[in-house]
CSV table of C-alpha atoms in Angstrom, one decimal:
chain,number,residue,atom,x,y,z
X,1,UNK,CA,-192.5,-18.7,113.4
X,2,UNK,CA,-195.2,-17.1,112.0
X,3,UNK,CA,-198.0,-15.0,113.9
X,4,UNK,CA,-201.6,-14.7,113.2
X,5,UNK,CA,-203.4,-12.2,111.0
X,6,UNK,CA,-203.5,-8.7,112.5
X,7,UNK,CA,-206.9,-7.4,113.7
X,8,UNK,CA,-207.5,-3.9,113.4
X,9,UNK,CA,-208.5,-2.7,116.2
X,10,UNK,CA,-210.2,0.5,115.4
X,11,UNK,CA,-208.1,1.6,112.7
X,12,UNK,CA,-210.5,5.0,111.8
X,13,UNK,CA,-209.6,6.8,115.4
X,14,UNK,CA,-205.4,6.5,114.8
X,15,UNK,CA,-204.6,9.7,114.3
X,16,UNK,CA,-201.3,9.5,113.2
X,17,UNK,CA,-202.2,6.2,110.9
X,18,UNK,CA,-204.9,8.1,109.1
X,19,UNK,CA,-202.7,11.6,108.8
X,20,UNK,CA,-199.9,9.2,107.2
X,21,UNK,CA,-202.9,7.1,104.9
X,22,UNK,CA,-204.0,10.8,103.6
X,23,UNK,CA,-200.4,11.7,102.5
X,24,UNK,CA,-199.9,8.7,100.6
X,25,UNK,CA,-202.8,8.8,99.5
X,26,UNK,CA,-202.7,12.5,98.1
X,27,UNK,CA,-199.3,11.0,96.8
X,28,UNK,CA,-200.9,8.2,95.2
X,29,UNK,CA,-203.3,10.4,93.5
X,30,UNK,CA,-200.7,12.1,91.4
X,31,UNK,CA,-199.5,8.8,89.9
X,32,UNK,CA,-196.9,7.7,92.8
X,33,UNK,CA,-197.4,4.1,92.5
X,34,UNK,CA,-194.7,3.8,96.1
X,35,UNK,CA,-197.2,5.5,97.5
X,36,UNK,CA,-199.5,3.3,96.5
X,37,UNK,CA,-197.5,0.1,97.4
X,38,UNK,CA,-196.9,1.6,101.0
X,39,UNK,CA,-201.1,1.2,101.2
X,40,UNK,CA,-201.3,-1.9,99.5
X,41,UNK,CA,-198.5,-3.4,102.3
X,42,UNK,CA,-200.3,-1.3,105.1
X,43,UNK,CA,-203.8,-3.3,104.5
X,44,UNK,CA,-203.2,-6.2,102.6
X,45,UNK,CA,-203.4,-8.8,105.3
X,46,UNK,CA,-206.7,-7.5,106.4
X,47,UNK,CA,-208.7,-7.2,103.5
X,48,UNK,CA,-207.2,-10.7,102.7
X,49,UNK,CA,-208.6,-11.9,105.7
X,50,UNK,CA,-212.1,-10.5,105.1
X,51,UNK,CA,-212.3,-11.7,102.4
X,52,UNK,CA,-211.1,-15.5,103.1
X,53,UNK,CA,-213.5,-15.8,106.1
X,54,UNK,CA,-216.1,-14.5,103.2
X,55,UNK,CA,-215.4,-17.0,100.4
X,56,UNK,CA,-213.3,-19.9,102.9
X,57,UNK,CA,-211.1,-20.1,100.1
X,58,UNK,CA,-207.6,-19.2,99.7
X,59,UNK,CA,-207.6,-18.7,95.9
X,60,UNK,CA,-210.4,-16.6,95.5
X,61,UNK,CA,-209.8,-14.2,98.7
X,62,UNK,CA,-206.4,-13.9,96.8
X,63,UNK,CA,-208.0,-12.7,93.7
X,64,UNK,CA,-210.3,-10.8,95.9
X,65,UNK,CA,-207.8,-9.2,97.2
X,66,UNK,CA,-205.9,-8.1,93.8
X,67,UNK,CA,-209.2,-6.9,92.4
X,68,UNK,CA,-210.3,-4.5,95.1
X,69,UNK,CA,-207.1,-2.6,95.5
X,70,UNK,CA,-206.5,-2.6,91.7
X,71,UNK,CA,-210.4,-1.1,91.4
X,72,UNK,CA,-209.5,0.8,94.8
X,73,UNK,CA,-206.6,2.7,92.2
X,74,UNK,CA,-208.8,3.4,89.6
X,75,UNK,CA,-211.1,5.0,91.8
X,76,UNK,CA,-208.4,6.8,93.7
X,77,UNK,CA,-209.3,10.4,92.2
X,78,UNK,CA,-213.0,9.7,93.4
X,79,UNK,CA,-212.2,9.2,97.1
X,80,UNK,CA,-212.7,12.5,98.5
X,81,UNK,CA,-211.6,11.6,101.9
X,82,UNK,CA,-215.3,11.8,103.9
X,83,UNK,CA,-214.7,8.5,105.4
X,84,UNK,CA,-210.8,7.0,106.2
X,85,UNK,CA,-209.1,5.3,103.5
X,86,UNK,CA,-209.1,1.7,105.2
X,87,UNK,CA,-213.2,2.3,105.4
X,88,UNK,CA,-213.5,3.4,101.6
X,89,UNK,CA,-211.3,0.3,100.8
X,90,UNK,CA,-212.5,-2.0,103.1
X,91,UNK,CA,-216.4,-0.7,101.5
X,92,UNK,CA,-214.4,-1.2,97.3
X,93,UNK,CA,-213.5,-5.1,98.7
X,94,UNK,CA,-216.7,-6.2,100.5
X,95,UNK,CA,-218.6,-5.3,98.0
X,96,UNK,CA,-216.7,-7.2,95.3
X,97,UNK,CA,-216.8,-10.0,97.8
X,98,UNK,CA,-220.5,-9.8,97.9
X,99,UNK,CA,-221.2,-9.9,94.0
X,100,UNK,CA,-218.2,-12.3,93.7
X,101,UNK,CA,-220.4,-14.7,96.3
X,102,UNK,CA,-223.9,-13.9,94.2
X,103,UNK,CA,-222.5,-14.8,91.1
X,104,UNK,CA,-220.3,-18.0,92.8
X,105,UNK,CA,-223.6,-19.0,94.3
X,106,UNK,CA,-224.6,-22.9,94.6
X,107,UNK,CA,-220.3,-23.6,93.2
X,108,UNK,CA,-218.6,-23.5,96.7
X,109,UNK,CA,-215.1,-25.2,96.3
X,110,UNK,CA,-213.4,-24.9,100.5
X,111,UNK,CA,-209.9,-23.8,100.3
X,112,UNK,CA,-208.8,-23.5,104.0
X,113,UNK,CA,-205.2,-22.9,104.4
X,114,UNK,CA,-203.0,-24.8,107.1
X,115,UNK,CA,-203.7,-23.7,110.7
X,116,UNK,CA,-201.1,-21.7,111.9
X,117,UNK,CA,-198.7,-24.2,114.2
X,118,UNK,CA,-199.1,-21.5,117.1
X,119,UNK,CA,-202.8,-22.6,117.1
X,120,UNK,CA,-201.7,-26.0,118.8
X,121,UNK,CA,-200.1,-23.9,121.6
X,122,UNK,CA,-203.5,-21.5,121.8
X,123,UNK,CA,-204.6,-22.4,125.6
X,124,UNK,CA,-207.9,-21.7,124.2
X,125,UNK,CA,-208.2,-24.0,121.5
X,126,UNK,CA,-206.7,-26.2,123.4
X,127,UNK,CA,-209.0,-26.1,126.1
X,128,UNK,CA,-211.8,-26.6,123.8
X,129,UNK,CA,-210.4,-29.9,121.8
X,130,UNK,CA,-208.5,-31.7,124.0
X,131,UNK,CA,-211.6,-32.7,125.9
X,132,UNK,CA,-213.2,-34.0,122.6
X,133,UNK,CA,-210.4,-36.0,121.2
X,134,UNK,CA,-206.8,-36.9,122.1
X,135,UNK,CA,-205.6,-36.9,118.1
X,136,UNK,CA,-205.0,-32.8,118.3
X,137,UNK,CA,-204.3,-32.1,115.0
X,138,UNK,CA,-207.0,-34.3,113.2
X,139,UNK,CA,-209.5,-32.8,116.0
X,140,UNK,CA,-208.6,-29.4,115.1
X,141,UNK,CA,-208.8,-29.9,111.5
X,142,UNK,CA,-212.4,-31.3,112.0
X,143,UNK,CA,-213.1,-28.2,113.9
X,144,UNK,CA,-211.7,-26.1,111.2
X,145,UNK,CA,-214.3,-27.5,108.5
X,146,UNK,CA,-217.0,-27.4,111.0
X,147,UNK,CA,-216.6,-23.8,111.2
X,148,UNK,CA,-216.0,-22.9,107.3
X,149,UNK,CA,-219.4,-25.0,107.0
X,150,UNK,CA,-220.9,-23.3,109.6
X,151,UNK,CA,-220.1,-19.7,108.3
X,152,UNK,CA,-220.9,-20.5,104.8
X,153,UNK,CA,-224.6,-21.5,105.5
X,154,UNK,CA,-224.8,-18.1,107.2
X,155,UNK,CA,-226.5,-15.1,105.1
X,156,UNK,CA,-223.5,-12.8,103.7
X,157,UNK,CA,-224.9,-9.5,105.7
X,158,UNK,CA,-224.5,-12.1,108.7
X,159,UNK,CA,-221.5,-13.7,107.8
X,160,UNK,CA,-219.8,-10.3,107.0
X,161,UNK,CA,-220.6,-9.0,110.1
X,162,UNK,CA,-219.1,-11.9,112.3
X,163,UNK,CA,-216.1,-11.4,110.1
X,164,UNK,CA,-215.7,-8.0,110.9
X,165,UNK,CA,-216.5,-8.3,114.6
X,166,UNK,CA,-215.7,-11.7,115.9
X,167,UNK,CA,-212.6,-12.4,113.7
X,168,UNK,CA,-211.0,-9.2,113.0
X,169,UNK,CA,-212.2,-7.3,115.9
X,170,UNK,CA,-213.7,-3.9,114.5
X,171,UNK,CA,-216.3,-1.6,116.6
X,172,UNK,CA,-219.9,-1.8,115.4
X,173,UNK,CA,-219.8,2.0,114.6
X,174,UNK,CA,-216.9,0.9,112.1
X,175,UNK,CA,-218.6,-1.8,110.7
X,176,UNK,CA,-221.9,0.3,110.2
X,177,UNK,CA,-219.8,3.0,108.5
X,178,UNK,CA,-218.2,0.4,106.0
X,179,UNK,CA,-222.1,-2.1,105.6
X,180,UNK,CA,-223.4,1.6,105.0
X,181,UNK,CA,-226.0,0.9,108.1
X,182,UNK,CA,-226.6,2.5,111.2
X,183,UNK,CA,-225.0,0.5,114.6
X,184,UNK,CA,-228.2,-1.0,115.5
X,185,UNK,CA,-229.2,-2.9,112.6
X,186,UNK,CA,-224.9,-4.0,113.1
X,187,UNK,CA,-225.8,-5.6,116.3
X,188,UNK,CA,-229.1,-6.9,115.5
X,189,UNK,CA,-227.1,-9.0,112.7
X,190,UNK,CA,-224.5,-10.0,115.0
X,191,UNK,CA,-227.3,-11.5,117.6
X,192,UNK,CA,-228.7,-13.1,114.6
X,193,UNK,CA,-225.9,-14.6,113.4
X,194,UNK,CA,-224.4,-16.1,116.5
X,195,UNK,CA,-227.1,-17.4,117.2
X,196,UNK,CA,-227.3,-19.5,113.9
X,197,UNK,CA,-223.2,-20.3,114.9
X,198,UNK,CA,-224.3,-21.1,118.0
X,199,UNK,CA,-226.7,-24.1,116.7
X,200,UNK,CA,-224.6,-25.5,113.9
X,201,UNK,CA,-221.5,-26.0,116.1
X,202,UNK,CA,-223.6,-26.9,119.0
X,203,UNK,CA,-221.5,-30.2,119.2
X,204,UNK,CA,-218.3,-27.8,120.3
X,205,UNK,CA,-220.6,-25.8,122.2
X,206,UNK,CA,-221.9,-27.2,126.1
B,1,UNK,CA,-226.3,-26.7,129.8
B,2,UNK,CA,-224.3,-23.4,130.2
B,3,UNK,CA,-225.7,-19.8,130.0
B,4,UNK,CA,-226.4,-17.7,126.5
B,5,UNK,CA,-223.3,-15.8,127.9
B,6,UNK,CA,-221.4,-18.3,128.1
B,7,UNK,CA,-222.2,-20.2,125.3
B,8,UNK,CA,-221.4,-16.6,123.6
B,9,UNK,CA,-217.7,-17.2,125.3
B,10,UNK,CA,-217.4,-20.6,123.6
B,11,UNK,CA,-218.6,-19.4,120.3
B,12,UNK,CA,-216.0,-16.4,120.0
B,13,UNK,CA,-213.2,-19.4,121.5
B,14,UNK,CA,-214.3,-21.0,118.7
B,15,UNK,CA,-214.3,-18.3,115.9
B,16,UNK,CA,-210.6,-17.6,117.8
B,17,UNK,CA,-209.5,-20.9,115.5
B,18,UNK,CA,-210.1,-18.6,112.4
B,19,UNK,CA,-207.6,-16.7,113.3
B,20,UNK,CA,-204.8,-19.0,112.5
B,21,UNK,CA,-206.2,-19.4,109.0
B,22,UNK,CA,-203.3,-17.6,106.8
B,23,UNK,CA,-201.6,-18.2,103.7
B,24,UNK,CA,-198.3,-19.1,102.8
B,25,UNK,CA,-195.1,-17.4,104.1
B,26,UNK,CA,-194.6,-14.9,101.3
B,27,UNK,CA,-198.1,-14.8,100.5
B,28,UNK,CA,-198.6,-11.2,100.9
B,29,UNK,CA,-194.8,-10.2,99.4
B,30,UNK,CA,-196.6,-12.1,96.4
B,31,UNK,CA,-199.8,-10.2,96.0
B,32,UNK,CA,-198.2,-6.6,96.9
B,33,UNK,CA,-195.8,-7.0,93.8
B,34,UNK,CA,-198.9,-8.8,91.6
B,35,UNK,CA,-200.9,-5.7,92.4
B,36,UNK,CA,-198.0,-3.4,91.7
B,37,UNK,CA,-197.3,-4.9,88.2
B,38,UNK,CA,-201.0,-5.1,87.4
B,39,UNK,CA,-200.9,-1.0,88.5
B,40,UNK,CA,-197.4,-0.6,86.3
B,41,UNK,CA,-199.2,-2.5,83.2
B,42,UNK,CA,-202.2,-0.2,83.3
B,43,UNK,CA,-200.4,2.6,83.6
B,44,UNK,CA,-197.8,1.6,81.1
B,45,UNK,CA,-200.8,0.7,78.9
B,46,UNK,CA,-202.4,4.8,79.4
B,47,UNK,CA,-199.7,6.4,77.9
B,48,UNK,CA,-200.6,7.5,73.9
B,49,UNK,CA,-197.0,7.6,72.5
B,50,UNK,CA,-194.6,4.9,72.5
B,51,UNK,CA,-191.7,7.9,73.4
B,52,UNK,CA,-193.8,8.5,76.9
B,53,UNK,CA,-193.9,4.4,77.2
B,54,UNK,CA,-190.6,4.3,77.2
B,55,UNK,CA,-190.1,6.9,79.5
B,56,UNK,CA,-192.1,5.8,82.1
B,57,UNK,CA,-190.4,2.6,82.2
B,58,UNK,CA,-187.7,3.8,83.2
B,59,UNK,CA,-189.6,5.5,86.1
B,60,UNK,CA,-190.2,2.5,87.3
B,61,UNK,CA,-187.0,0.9,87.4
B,62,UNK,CA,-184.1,3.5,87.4
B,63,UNK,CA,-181.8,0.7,86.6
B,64,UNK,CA,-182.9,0.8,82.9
B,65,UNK,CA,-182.4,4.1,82.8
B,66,UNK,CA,-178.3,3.9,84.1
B,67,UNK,CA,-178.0,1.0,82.1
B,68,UNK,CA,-179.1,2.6,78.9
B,69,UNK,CA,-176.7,5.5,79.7
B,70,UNK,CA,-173.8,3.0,80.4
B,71,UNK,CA,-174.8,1.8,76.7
B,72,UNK,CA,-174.9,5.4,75.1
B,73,UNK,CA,-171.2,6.4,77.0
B,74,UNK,CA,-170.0,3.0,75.4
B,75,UNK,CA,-171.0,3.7,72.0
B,76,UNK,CA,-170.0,7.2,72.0
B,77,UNK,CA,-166.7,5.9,73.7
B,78,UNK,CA,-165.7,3.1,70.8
B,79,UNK,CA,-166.7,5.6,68.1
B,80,UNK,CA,-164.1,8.3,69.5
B,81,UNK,CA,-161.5,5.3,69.9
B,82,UNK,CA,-161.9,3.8,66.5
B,83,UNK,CA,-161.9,7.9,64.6
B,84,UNK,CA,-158.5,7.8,66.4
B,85,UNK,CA,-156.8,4.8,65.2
B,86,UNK,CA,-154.7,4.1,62.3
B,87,UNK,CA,-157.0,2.9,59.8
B,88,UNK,CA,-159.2,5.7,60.1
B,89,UNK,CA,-156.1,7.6,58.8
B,90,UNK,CA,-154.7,5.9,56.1
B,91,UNK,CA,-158.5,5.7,54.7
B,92,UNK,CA,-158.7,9.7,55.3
B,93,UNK,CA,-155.4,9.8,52.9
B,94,UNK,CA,-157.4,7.5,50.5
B,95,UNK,CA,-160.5,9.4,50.3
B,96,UNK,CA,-159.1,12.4,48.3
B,97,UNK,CA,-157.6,10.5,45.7
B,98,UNK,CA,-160.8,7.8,44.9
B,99,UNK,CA,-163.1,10.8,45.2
B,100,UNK,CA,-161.0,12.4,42.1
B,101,UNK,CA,-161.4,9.4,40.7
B,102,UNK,CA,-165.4,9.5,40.9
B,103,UNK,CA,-165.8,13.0,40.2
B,104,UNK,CA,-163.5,12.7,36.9
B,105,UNK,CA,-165.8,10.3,35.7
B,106,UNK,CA,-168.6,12.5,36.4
B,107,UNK,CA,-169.7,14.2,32.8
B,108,UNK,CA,-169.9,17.6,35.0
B,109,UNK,CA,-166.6,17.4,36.3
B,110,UNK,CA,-164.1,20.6,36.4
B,111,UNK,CA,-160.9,19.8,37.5
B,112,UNK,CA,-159.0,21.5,40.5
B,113,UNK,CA,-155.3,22.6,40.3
B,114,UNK,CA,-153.9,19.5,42.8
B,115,UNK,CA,-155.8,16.8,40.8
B,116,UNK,CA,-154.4,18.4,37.9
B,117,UNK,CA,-151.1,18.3,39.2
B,118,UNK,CA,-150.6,15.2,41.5
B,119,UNK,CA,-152.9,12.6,39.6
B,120,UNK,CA,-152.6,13.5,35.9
B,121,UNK,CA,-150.9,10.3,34.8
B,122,UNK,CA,-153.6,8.2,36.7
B,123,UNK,CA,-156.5,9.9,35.4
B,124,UNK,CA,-155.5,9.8,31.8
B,125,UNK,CA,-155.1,5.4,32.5
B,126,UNK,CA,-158.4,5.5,34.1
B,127,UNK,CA,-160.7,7.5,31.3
B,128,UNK,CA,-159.4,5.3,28.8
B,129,UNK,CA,-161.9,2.6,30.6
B,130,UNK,CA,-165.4,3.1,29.0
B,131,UNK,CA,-167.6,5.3,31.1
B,132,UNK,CA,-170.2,2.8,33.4
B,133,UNK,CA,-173.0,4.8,35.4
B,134,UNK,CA,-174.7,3.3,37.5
B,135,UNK,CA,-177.4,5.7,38.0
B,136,UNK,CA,-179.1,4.7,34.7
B,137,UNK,CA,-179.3,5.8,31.3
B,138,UNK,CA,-179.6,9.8,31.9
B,139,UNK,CA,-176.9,10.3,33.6
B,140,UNK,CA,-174.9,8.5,30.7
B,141,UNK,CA,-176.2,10.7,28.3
B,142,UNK,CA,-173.5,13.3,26.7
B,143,UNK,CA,-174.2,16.4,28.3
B,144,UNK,CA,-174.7,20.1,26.4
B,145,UNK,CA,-171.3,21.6,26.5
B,146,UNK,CA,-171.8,24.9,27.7
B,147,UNK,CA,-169.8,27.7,29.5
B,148,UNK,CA,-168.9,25.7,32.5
B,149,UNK,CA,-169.2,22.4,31.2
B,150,UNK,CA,-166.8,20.3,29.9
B,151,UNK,CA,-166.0,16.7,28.1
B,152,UNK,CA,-166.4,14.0,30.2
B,153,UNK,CA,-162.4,13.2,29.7
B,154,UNK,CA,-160.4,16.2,32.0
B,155,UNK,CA,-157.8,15.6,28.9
B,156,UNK,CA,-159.5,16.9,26.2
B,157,UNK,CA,-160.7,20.3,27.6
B,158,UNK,CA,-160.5,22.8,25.7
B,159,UNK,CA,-156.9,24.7,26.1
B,160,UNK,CA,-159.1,28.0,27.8
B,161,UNK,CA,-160.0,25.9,30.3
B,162,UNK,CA,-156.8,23.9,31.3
B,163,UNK,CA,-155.4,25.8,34.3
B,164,UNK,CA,-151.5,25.5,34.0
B,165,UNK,CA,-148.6,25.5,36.6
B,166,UNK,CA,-145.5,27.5,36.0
């Protein structure tokens, strides 16, 4: 059985996480490509996840992915450890994502990858489709588009920061850190963009 | 109609869904070793000589390194096995007589007391075969007879030179 996507929840404050990130990374800096590795495993699922719920398509957040930490390596030597290394990284990858998404433009392609079978078994998804529909799985699947659409017509500061927040589940201060904008202008966003959610899924929504 | 805060509840139910979005099983195994051979490639790729290429592949994977070494014990191994067989010693017996051979047909040739000795019947057959070189027309050339030189037949030395046996 599989389990969902980890959230980070914030990832800068563990201490012992961090100490172990700047060994490997002081490691990885000499040429130690395990160390490397070790990193790659440690934050792959997250920044995969960013940058799905950025692009909505499996493919490209793949290549996503593979870009930023290969661009992340190159740039190892540079990092000179002011901010954590998930921040730094997590700064490489949204910024690919966001000039990936400029140059991508008016070509959107949706690649949405299965639902996880435990979603079936979520009491709160199930709370929210079983009133609309009896056919679970076709209902959910309709919801599932409804919500790539919906975060795709959102702006990419706005659709980055519902990622970050609502999906994955980081603090604003961490978010601000990685957007490179002070925690106000985060929530200001967030408002912002929920609010835009709020109207195109306002069939889901009472 | 509910309240913003609510509605705010249903919305992050909703984004909840997103979730369960994931690849593949195996997905991320996949990508982790993609980026690692993209890493090893470049880095492969850095190195000037082909001598440091080839050592840092076997950086990578150790196994190519024991494998080689396997490979150089094997060779070393079959050498030492085949310098200690049979053959090798019959043609070590060989060698001695063919190389008197050559070298008597060589116009500098001065013969040595055993060849002398041990091979004087066989030398005398083979000289009466026309000389052939086959390192072109120079070395087919009649050499200056000087001090240390001598007639390209061991026979017709002059007697000075003839070293003989009691």
């Amino acid at each position: 059985m599989t389990a969902t996507l980890r959230t980070p929840a914030a990832p800068a404050t563990d201490a012992k996480e961090s100490v172990s990130d700047a060994m490997l990374v002081a490691r990885a800096k000499r040429g130690d490509l395990d160390a490397y590795d070790e990193l790659v495993r440690r934050y792959q699922e997250r920044i995969y996840s960013a940058m799905y719920h950025m692009t909505s398509n499996h493919e490209d957040a793949s290549d996503l992915t593979q870009e930023s930490f290969i661009k992340a390596y190159r740039a190892l030597k540079s990092f000179k450890g002011d901010s954590s290394f998930f921040t730094w990284l997590y700064r490489i990858a949204i910024n690919k994502a966001i000039n990936f998404l400029k140059q991508r433009k008016h070509v959107h392609e949706m690649s949405l990858d299965d639902l996880d079978l435990n979603a079936e078994h979520d009491p709160d998804i199930v709370a929210l489709i079983s009133e609309k529909t009896p056919r679970r799985q076709a209902a959910l699947s309709e919801l599932q588009v409804r919500l790539n659409e919906a975060m795709q017509k959102l702006s990419e500061p706005h659709r980055l920061v519902v990622t970050l927040h609502d999906i994955q589940g980081l603090p604003h201060e961490e978010i601000g850190r990685i957007m490179n904008c002070n925690v106000a202008t985060v929530r200001t966003r967030l408002f912002y963009a929920r609010q835009q959610l709020q109207a195109y899924l306002s069939d889901y929504i009472k | 109609m509910n309240s913003p805060e609510e509605q705010f509840s249903e919305l992050q139910r909703l984004l909840a869904i997103k979730r369960h979005e994931r690849p593949p099983p195996g997905h991320f195994d996949r990508l982790a070793q993609q980026i690692r051979r993209a890493l090893e490639a470049e880095t492969v790729g850095a190195c000037s000589t082909w001598w440091e290429r080839f050592i840092s592949r076997f950086d990578m994977q150790p196994a190519w390194a024991a494998a080689l070494a396997v490979a150089v014990a094997a060779v070393y191994l079959y050498a030492f096995v085949v310098s200690q067989g049979p053959q090798s010693q019959q043609l070590s017996v060989h060698h001695p007589a063919s190389q008197d051979w050559v070298s008597a047909t060589h116009p500098f040739w001065i013969p040595s007391v055993a060849t002398s000795l041990n091979s004087g019947e066989e030398s005398r057959a083979r000289s009466a075969t026309p000389f052939r070189s086959s390192v072109g027309p120079i070395m087919g050339m009649e050499p200056v007879h000087g001090f240390l030189t001598s007639p390209r037949n061991p026979d017709v030395l002059p007697a000075s030179l003839i070293i003989r046996t009691p």
